GROMACS .gro file of C-alpha atoms in nm:
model
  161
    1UNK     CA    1  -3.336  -4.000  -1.852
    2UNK     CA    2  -2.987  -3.836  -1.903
    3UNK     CA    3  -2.675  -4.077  -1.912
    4UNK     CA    4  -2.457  -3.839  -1.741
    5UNK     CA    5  -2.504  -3.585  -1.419
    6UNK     CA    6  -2.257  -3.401  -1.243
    7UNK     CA    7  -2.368  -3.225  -0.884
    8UNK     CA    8  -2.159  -2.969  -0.750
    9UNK     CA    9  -2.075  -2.974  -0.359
   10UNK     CA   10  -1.915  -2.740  -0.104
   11UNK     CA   11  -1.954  -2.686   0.264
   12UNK     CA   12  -1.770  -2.465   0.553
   13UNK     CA   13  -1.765  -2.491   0.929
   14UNK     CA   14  -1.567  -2.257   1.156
   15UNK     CA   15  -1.273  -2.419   1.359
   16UNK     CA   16  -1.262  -2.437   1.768
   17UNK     CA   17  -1.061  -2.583   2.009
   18UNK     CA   18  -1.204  -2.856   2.143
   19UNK     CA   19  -1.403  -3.011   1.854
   20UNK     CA   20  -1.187  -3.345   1.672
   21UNK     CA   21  -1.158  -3.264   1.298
   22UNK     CA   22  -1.326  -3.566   1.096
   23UNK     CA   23  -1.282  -3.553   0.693
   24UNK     CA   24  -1.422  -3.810   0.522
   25UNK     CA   25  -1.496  -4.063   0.800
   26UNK     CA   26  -1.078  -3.986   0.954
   27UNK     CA   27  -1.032  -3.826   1.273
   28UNK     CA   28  -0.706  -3.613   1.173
   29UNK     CA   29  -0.473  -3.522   1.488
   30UNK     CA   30  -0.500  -3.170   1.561
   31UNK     CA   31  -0.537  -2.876   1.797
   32UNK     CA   32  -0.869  -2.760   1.643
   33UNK     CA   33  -1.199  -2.934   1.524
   34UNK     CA   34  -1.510  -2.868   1.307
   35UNK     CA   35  -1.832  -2.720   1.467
   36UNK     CA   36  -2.131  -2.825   1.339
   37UNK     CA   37  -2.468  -2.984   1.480
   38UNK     CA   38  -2.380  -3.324   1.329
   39UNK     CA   39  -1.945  -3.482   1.334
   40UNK     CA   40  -1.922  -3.120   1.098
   41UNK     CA   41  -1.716  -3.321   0.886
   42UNK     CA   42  -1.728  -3.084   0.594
   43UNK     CA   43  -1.555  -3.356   0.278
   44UNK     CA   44  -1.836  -3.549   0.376
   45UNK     CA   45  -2.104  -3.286   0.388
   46UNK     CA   46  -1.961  -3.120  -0.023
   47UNK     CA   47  -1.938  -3.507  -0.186
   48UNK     CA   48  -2.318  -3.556   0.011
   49UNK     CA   49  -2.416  -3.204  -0.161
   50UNK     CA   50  -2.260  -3.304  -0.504
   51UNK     CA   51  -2.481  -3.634  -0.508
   52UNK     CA   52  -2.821  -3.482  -0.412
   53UNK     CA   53  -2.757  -3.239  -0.664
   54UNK     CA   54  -2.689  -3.457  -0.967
   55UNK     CA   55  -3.007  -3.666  -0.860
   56UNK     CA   56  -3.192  -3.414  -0.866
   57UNK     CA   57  -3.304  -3.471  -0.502
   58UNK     CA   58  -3.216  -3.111  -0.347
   59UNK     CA   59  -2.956  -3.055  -0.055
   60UNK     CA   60  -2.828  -3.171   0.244
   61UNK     CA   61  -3.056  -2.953   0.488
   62UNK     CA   62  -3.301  -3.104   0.327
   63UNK     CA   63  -3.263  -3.454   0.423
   64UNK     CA   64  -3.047  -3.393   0.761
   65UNK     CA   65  -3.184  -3.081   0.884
   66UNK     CA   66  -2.981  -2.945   1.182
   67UNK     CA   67  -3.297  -2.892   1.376
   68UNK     CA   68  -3.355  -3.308   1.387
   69UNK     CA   69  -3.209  -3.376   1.721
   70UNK     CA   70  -3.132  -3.741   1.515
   71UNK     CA   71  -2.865  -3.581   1.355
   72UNK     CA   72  -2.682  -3.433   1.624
   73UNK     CA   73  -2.328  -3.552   1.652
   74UNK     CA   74  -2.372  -3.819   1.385
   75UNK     CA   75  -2.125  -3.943   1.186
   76UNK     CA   76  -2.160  -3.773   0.806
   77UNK     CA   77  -2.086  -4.110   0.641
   78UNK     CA   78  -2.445  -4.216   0.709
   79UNK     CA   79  -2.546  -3.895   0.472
   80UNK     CA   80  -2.280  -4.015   0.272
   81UNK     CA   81  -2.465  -4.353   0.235
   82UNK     CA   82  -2.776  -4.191   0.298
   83UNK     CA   83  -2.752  -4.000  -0.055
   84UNK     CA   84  -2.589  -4.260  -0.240
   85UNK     CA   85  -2.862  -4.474  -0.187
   86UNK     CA   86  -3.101  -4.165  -0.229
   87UNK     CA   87  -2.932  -4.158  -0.607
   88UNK     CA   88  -2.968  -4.544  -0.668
   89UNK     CA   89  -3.321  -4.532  -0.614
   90UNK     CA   90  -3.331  -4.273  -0.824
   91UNK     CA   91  -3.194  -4.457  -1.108
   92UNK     CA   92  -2.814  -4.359  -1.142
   93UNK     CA   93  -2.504  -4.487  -0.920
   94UNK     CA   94  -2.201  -4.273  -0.856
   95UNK     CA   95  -1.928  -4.327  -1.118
   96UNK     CA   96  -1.651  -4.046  -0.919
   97UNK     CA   97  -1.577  -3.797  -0.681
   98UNK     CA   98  -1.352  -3.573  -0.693
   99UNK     CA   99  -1.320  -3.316  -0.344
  100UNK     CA  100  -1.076  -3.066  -0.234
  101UNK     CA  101  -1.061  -2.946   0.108
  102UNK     CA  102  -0.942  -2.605   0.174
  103UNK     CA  103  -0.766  -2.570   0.573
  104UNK     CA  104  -0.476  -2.392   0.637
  105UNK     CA  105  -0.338  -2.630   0.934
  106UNK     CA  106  -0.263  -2.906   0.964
  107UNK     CA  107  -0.079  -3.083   0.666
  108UNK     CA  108  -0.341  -3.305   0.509
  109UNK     CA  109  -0.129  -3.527   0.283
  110UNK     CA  110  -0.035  -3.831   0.500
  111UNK     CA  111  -0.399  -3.907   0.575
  112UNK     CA  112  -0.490  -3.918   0.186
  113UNK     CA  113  -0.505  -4.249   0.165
  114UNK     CA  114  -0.706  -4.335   0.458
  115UNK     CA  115  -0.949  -4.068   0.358
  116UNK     CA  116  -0.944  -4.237   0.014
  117UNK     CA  117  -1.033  -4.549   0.149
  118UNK     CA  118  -1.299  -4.460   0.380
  119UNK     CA  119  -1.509  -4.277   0.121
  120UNK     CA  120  -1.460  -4.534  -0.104
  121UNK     CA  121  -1.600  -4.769   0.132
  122UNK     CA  122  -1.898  -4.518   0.255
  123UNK     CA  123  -1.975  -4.501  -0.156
  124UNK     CA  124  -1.945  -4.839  -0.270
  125UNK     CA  125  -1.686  -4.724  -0.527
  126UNK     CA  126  -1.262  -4.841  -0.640
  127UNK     CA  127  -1.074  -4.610  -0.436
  128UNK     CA  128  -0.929  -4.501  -0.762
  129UNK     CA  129  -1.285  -4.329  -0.827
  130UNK     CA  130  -1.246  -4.076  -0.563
  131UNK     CA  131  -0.970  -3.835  -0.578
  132UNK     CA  132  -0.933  -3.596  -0.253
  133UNK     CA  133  -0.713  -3.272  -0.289
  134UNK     CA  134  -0.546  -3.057  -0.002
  135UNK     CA  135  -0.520  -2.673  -0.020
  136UNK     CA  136  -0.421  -2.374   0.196
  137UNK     CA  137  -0.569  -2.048   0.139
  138UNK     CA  138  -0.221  -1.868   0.123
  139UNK     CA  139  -0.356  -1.678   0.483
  140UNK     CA  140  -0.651  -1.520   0.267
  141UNK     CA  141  -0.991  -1.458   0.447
  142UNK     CA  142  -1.164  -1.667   0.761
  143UNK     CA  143  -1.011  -1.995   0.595
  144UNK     CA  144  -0.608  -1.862   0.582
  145UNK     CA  145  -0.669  -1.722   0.925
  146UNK     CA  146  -0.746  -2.049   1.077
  147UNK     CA  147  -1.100  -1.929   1.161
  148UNK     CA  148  -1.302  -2.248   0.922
  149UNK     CA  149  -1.215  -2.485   0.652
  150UNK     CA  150  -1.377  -2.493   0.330
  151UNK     CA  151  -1.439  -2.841   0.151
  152UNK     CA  152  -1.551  -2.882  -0.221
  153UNK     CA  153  -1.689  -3.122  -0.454
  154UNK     CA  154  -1.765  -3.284  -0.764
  155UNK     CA  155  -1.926  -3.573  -0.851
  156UNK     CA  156  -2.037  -3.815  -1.163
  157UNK     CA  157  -2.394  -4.003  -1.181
  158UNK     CA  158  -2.478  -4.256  -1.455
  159UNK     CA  159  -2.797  -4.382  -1.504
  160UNK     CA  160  -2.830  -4.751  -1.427
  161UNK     CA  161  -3.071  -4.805  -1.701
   0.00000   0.00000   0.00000
């Protein structure tokens, strides 16, 4: 078995009024939400991608299929958990993440650390193992227009044996 696997994650939802915006397990104040069958919490959805990916154990449709009426409105940290635990019994354990999310408004600095935090806890990892980055698109395409948000990840597997 390889030491070392790195997935690659990314997700987009469109934005609506109406919907709460959840990244990473934090409801974030603002005028518009995700929409999604499940919470649509996109940092969630890229780090869940990233995971499956390095294990070797396919996507996130895959294992929460938006046609399962079980996964409607659920909360993305359980496929968060769900593919961390996926990866363990795989053999390997997440070492990092490292996720940007791409949304033009609001400011998503001063909820860093919480975001931090709550992925940390969701992945059993130091909160100094998961690194979460904020960009606009400069008002370029669906994302700069305030039509969706964009999230993206990376991620590090070792294997436990």
């Amino acid at each position: 078995m390889t030491k070392y696997r790195s997935g690659l994650g990314w997700d987009s939802h469109r934005l609506v009024a109406g919907k709460p915006l959840i990244l990473g397990g934090v409801k974030i104040p603002s005028e518009m939400g995700l929409e999604g069958h499940s919470d649509a919490d996109i940092l969630s959805h890229a780090i869940t991608d990233a995971i499956l990916g390095a294990a070797g154990l396919g996507d996130i449709g895959m294992h929460f299929p938006d046609t399962d009426p079980e996964w409607k409105d659920a909360d993305s940290r359980k496929f968060l958990a769900r593919a961390e635990k996926l990866a363990c019994d795989a053999g390997f354990m997440v070492v990092n993440v490292d996720a940007t999310v791409i949304l033009e408004t609001p400011k998503l600095s001063g909820h860093r650390d919480a975001i931090r935090k709550s992925l940390a806890e969701c992945l059993k990892l130091e909160v100094n193992n998961c690194s979460v980055k904020f960009k606009t698109a400069e008002k370029v395409g669906p994302v700069g227009e305030g039509k969706s948000a964009e999230a993206q990840a990376i991620v590090l597997l070792t294997s436990k044996y």
